[in-house]
Amino acid sequence: MTRQVQFPCSTKSVGMHLIALSGEEEEVVYRKMRSAALKNCDEILQEFAKCTRTKTFSVMYACNGQTIKLNKCLSSFSSEKVRDGFRGEVKEAKAKRYAELNFI
C-alpha cells in the first residue's frame, strides 16, 4: 500500500501525484502577493507618499505614524497564509496544465 506524503507550503497533492513549485513559480507567487498588498494598501501608501514629499532628513520622525500604518497594512496582506492562497492558485494552474498534457 502506497502512503501519500504532503509537504506544507511548497507542494500540493494531486491524486497520487505531488505538485511542487519551481523557483520561478515562487517568484510569480511573491509578485502576485506584493501587487495585491500594494493595491489593498493604496490609500495608506498615498498618505505616506504625501507626507514624505516635503521632508528630507526629518521623514523618519515626521511620517512615523504613516510608516507604522503602512507596515501594518502591508504585513496583513503579506502573511504566509495569504502567500499560501496564491501558491494554491499557481499549483492549481500547474496541475491543470499537467492534466492537459497527460502528465498526471
Coordinates of N, CA, C and O in Angstrom, one line a residue:
M1 N 0.8 -1.2 0.0 CA 0.0 0.0 0.0 C 0.9 1.2 0.0 O 1.8 1.4 0.8
T2 N 0.6 2.2 -0.9 CA 1.4 3.4 -1.0 C 0.8 4.5 -0.1 O -0.4 4.7 0.0
R3 N 1.7 5.1 0.6 CA 1.3 6.2 1.5 C 1.6 7.5 0.8 O 2.7 7.7 0.3
Q4 N 0.6 8.4 0.9 CA 0.7 9.7 0.2 C 1.4 10.7 1.2 O 0.9 10.9 2.3
V5 N 2.4 11.4 0.8 CA 3.1 12.4 1.6 C 2.8 13.8 1.1 O 2.8 14.0 -0.1
Q6 N 2.4 14.6 2.1 CA 2.2 16.0 1.7 C 3.1 16.9 2.5 O 3.3 16.8 3.6
F7 N 3.7 17.9 1.8 CA 4.5 18.9 2.4 C 3.8 20.2 2.4 O 3.2 20.6 1.4
P8 N 3.8 20.9 3.6 CA 3.1 22.2 3.6 C 3.8 23.3 2.8 O 5.0 23.2 2.6
C9 N 3.0 24.2 2.3 CA 3.5 25.4 1.6 C 4.0 25.2 0.2 O 3.5 25.9 -0.7
S10 N 4.9 24.3 -0.1 CA 5.5 24.3 -1.4 C 5.1 23.2 -2.3 O 5.6 23.1 -3.4
T11 N 4.2 22.3 -1.8 CA 3.8 21.2 -2.7 C 2.3 21.0 -2.5 O 1.7 21.4 -1.5
K12 N 1.7 20.4 -3.5 CA 0.2 20.1 -3.4 C 0.0 18.7 -4.0 O 0.5 18.4 -5.0
S13 N -0.8 17.9 -3.3 CA -1.1 16.6 -3.7 C -2.2 16.6 -4.8 O -3.2 17.3 -4.6
V14 N -2.0 16.0 -5.9 CA -3.0 15.9 -6.9 C -3.2 14.4 -7.2 O -2.3 13.8 -7.8
G15 N -4.2 13.8 -6.7 CA -4.4 12.4 -6.8 C -3.2 11.7 -6.0 O -3.0 11.9 -4.9
M16 N -2.4 10.9 -6.7 CA -1.3 10.3 -6.1 C 0.0 11.0 -6.5 O 1.1 10.5 -6.3
H17 N -0.2 12.1 -7.1 CA 1.0 12.9 -7.6 C 1.2 14.1 -6.7 O 0.3 14.6 -6.1
L18 N 2.4 14.6 -6.7 CA 2.8 15.7 -5.9 C 3.2 16.9 -6.8 O 4.0 16.7 -7.7
I19 N 2.6 18.0 -6.6 CA 3.0 19.2 -7.4 C 3.9 20.1 -6.6 O 3.5 20.6 -5.5
A20 N 5.1 20.4 -7.0 CA 6.0 21.3 -6.3 C 6.2 22.6 -7.2 O 6.2 22.5 -8.4
L21 N 6.3 23.7 -6.6 CA 6.6 24.9 -7.3 C 8.1 25.1 -7.5 O 8.9 24.9 -6.6
S22 N 8.4 25.6 -8.7 CA 9.8 25.9 -9.0 C 10.1 27.3 -8.4 O 9.3 28.0 -8.0
G23 N 11.4 27.7 -8.5 CA 11.8 29.0 -8.0 C 11.1 30.1 -8.8 O 10.7 31.1 -8.2
E24 N 11.0 29.9 -10.1 CA 10.3 30.9 -10.9 C 8.8 31.1 -10.5 O 8.3 32.2 -10.4
E25 N 8.2 29.9 -10.2 CA 6.8 30.0 -9.8 C 6.6 30.6 -8.4 O 5.7 31.3 -8.2
E26 N 7.6 30.4 -7.5 CA 7.5 31.0 -6.2 C 7.7 32.5 -6.4 O 7.1 33.3 -5.7
E27 N 8.5 32.9 -7.4 CA 8.7 34.4 -7.7 C 7.4 35.0 -8.2 O 7.0 36.1 -7.8
V28 N 6.7 34.2 -9.0 CA 5.4 34.7 -9.5 C 4.4 34.8 -8.3 O 3.7 35.8 -8.3
V29 N 4.4 33.9 -7.4 CA 3.6 34.0 -6.2 C 3.9 35.2 -5.4 O 3.0 36.0 -5.0
Y30 N 5.2 35.5 -5.2 CA 5.6 36.7 -4.5 C 5.2 37.9 -5.2 O 4.6 38.9 -4.5
R31 N 5.3 38.0 -6.5 CA 4.9 39.2 -7.2 C 3.4 39.4 -7.2 O 3.0 40.6 -7.0
K32 N 2.6 38.4 -7.3 CA 1.2 38.5 -7.1 C 0.8 39.0 -5.8 O -0.1 39.8 -5.6
M33 N 1.4 38.4 -4.7 CA 1.1 38.8 -3.4 C 1.5 40.3 -3.1 O 0.7 41.0 -2.5
R34 N 2.6 40.7 -3.6 CA 3.1 42.0 -3.4 C 2.2 43.0 -4.1 O 1.8 44.1 -3.6
S35 N 1.8 42.7 -5.3 CA 0.9 43.5 -6.1 C -0.5 43.7 -5.4 O -1.0 44.8 -5.3
A36 N -1.0 42.6 -4.9 CA -2.3 42.6 -4.2 C -2.2 43.5 -2.9 O -3.1 44.2 -2.5
A37 N -1.0 43.3 -2.2 CA -0.8 44.1 -0.9 C -0.8 45.6 -1.2 O -1.4 46.4 -0.6
L38 N 0.0 46.0 -2.3 CA 0.1 47.4 -2.6 C -1.3 47.9 -3.1 O -1.6 49.1 -2.8
K39 N -2.0 47.1 -3.8 CA -3.3 47.5 -4.3 C -4.3 47.8 -3.1 O -5.0 48.7 -3.1
N40 N -4.3 46.8 -2.1 CA -5.2 46.9 -1.0 C -4.8 48.0 0.0 O -5.6 48.5 0.7
C41 N -3.5 48.4 0.0 CA -3.0 49.4 0.9 C -2.7 50.8 0.2 O -2.0 51.6 0.7
D42 N -3.3 50.9 -1.0 CA -3.0 52.1 -1.8 C -3.3 53.4 -1.1 O -2.6 54.4 -1.2
E43 N -4.5 53.5 -0.4 CA -4.8 54.7 0.2 C -3.8 55.1 1.3 O -3.4 56.3 1.4
I44 N -3.4 54.2 2.1 CA -2.4 54.4 3.1 C -1.0 54.8 2.5 O -0.3 55.6 3.0
L45 N -0.7 54.1 1.4 CA 0.5 54.4 0.7 C 0.6 55.8 0.2 O 1.6 56.5 0.2
Q46 N -0.6 56.2 -0.4 CA -0.7 57.6 -0.9 C -0.5 58.6 0.2 O 0.2 59.7 0.1
E47 N -1.1 58.3 1.4 CA -0.9 59.2 2.6 C 0.5 59.3 3.0 O 1.0 60.4 3.3
F48 N 1.2 58.1 3.0 CA 2.6 58.1 3.3 C 3.5 58.9 2.3 O 4.3 59.7 2.7
A49 N 3.2 58.7 1.0 CA 3.9 59.4 0.0 C 3.7 60.9 0.1 O 4.6 61.7 -0.1
K50 N 2.5 61.3 0.4 CA 2.2 62.8 0.6 C 3.0 63.4 1.7 O 3.5 64.5 1.6
C51 N 3.1 62.6 2.8 CA 3.9 63.1 4.0 C 5.4 63.2 3.6 O 6.0 64.2 4.0
T52 N 5.9 62.3 2.8 CA 7.3 62.3 2.5 C 7.8 63.3 1.5 O 8.9 63.6 1.4
R53 N 6.8 63.8 0.7 CA 7.2 64.8 -0.4 C 7.9 66.0 0.1 O 8.7 66.5 -0.6
T54 N 7.5 66.5 1.2 CA 8.0 67.8 1.7 C 9.1 67.6 2.7 O 9.6 68.6 3.3
K55 N 9.5 66.4 3.0 CA 10.5 66.1 4.1 C 11.8 65.6 3.4 O 11.8 65.0 2.4
T56 N 12.9 65.8 4.2 CA 14.1 65.1 3.7 C 14.6 64.3 4.9 O 14.2 63.1 5.0
F57 N 15.5 64.8 5.7 CA 16.0 64.0 6.9 C 15.0 63.8 8.0 O 15.1 62.8 8.7
S58 N 14.0 64.7 8.1 CA 13.0 64.5 9.1 C 11.9 63.5 8.8 O 11.0 63.3 9.6
V59 N 12.0 62.9 7.7 CA 10.9 62.0 7.3 C 10.8 60.9 8.3 O 9.6 60.4 8.5
M60 N 11.9 60.4 8.9 CA 11.8 59.3 9.8 C 10.9 59.7 11.0 O 10.2 58.8 11.5
Y61 N 11.0 60.9 11.4 CA 10.2 61.3 12.6 C 8.8 61.9 12.2 O 7.9 61.6 12.9
A62 N 8.8 62.7 11.2 CA 7.6 63.3 10.8 C 6.5 62.4 10.3 O 5.3 62.6 10.4
C63 N 6.9 61.3 9.6 CA 6.0 60.4 9.0 C 5.9 59.0 9.7 O 5.5 58.1 9.1
N64 N 6.3 59.0 11.0 CA 6.4 57.8 11.7 C 5.0 57.1 11.8 O 4.9 55.9 11.7
G65 N 4.0 57.9 12.0 CA 2.6 57.3 12.1 C 2.2 56.7 10.9 O 1.6 55.6 10.9
Q66 N 2.4 57.3 9.7 CA 2.1 56.8 8.4 C 2.9 55.5 8.1 O 2.4 54.6 7.5
T67 N 4.2 55.5 8.5 CA 5.0 54.4 8.3 C 4.5 53.2 9.1 O 4.4 52.1 8.5
I68 N 4.1 53.4 10.3 CA 3.6 52.3 11.1 C 2.3 51.7 10.5 O 2.1 50.5 10.4
K69 N 1.4 52.6 10.1 CA 0.1 52.2 9.5 C 0.4 51.4 8.2 O -0.2 50.4 7.9
L70 N 1.3 51.9 7.4 CA 1.6 51.3 6.1 C 2.2 49.9 6.3 O 1.8 48.9 5.7
N71 N 3.2 49.8 7.3 CA 3.8 48.5 7.6 C 2.7 47.5 8.1 O 2.8 46.3 7.7
K72 N 1.8 47.9 8.9 CA 0.7 47.0 9.4 C -0.1 46.5 8.3 O -0.5 45.4 8.2
C73 N -0.5 47.5 7.4 CA -1.4 47.1 6.3 C -0.6 46.1 5.4 O -1.2 45.1 5.0
L74 N 0.6 46.4 5.0 CA 1.3 45.5 4.1 C 1.6 44.2 4.7 O 1.5 43.2 4.0
S75 N 1.8 44.1 6.0 CA 2.0 42.9 6.7 C 0.8 42.0 6.7 O 0.9 40.8 6.6
S76 N -0.4 42.7 6.9 CA -1.6 41.9 6.9 C -1.9 41.3 5.5 O -2.6 40.2 5.5
F77 N -1.4 41.8 4.4 CA -1.6 41.3 3.1 C -0.4 40.5 2.6 O -0.4 40.1 1.4
S78 N 0.6 40.3 3.5 CA 1.8 39.6 3.0 C 2.2 38.5 4.0 O 3.3 38.1 4.0
S79 N 1.2 37.9 4.7 CA 1.5 36.8 5.6 C 1.6 35.5 4.8 O 1.3 35.4 3.7
E80 N 2.1 34.5 5.5 CA 2.3 33.2 4.9 C 0.9 32.6 4.5 O 0.8 31.9 3.5
K81 N -0.1 32.9 5.3 CA -1.5 32.4 4.9 C -1.9 33.0 3.6 O -2.5 32.2 2.8
V82 N -1.7 34.3 3.4 CA -2.0 34.9 2.1 C -1.2 34.3 1.0 O -1.7 34.0 -0.1
R83 N 0.1 34.1 1.3 CA 1.0 33.6 0.3 C 0.6 32.2 -0.1 O 0.7 31.8 -1.3
D84 N 0.2 31.4 0.9 CA -0.3 30.0 0.6 C -1.5 30.0 -0.3 O -1.7 29.1 -1.2
G85 N -2.4 31.0 -0.2 CA -3.5 31.2 -1.1 C -3.1 31.4 -2.5 O -3.6 30.7 -3.4
F86 N -2.1 32.3 -2.7 CA -1.6 32.5 -4.0 C -0.8 31.3 -4.6 O -0.9 30.9 -5.7
R87 N -0.1 30.5 -3.7 CA 0.5 29.3 -4.1 C -0.5 28.3 -4.6 O -0.3 27.6 -5.5
G88 N -1.6 28.2 -3.9 CA -2.7 27.3 -4.3 C -3.2 27.6 -5.7 O -3.4 26.7 -6.5
E89 N -3.4 28.9 -6.0 CA -3.8 29.3 -7.3 C -2.8 28.8 -8.4 O -3.1 28.3 -9.4
V90 N -1.5 29.0 -8.1 CA -0.4 28.7 -9.1 C -0.4 27.1 -9.2 O -0.2 26.6 -10.3
K91 N -0.5 26.4 -8.1 CA -0.5 25.0 -8.1 C -1.6 24.4 -8.9 O -1.5 23.4 -9.7
E92 N -2.8 25.0 -8.7 CA -4.0 24.5 -9.5 C -3.8 24.7 -11.0 O -4.1 23.8 -11.8
A93 N -3.2 25.9 -11.4 CA -3.0 26.1 -12.8 C -1.9 25.2 -13.3 O -2.1 24.6 -14.4
K94 N -0.9 24.9 -12.5 CA 0.1 23.9 -13.0 C -0.5 22.5 -13.1 O -0.2 21.8 -14.0
A95 N -1.3 22.1 -12.1 CA -1.9 20.8 -12.2 C -2.8 20.7 -13.4 O -2.9 19.6 -14.0
K96 N -3.5 21.7 -13.7 CA -4.4 21.8 -14.9 C -3.6 21.6 -16.2 O -3.9 20.8 -17.0
R97 N -2.4 22.3 -16.2 CA -1.6 22.2 -17.4 C -1.0 20.8 -17.5 O -1.0 20.2 -18.6
Y98 N -0.6 20.2 -16.4 CA -0.1 18.8 -16.4 C -1.2 17.8 -16.8 O -0.9 16.9 -17.6
A99 N -2.4 18.1 -16.4 CA -3.5 17.2 -16.7 C -3.8 17.2 -18.2 O -4.1 16.2 -18.9
E100 N -3.7 18.5 -18.8 CA -4.0 18.6 -20.2 C -2.9 17.9 -21.1 O -3.1 17.5 -22.2
L101 N -1.7 17.9 -20.5 CA -0.5 17.2 -21.2 C -0.4 15.7 -20.9 O 0.5 15.1 -21.3
N102 N -1.4 15.3 -20.1 CA -1.4 13.9 -19.6 C -0.2 13.5 -18.8 O 0.3 12.3 -18.8
F103 N 0.4 14.4 -18.0 CA 1.5 14.1 -17.1 C 0.9 13.5 -15.8 O 1.6 12.8 -15.1
I104 N -0.3 13.8 -15.5 CA -1.0 13.3 -14.3 C -2.0 12.3 -14.7 O -2.8 12.5 -15.6

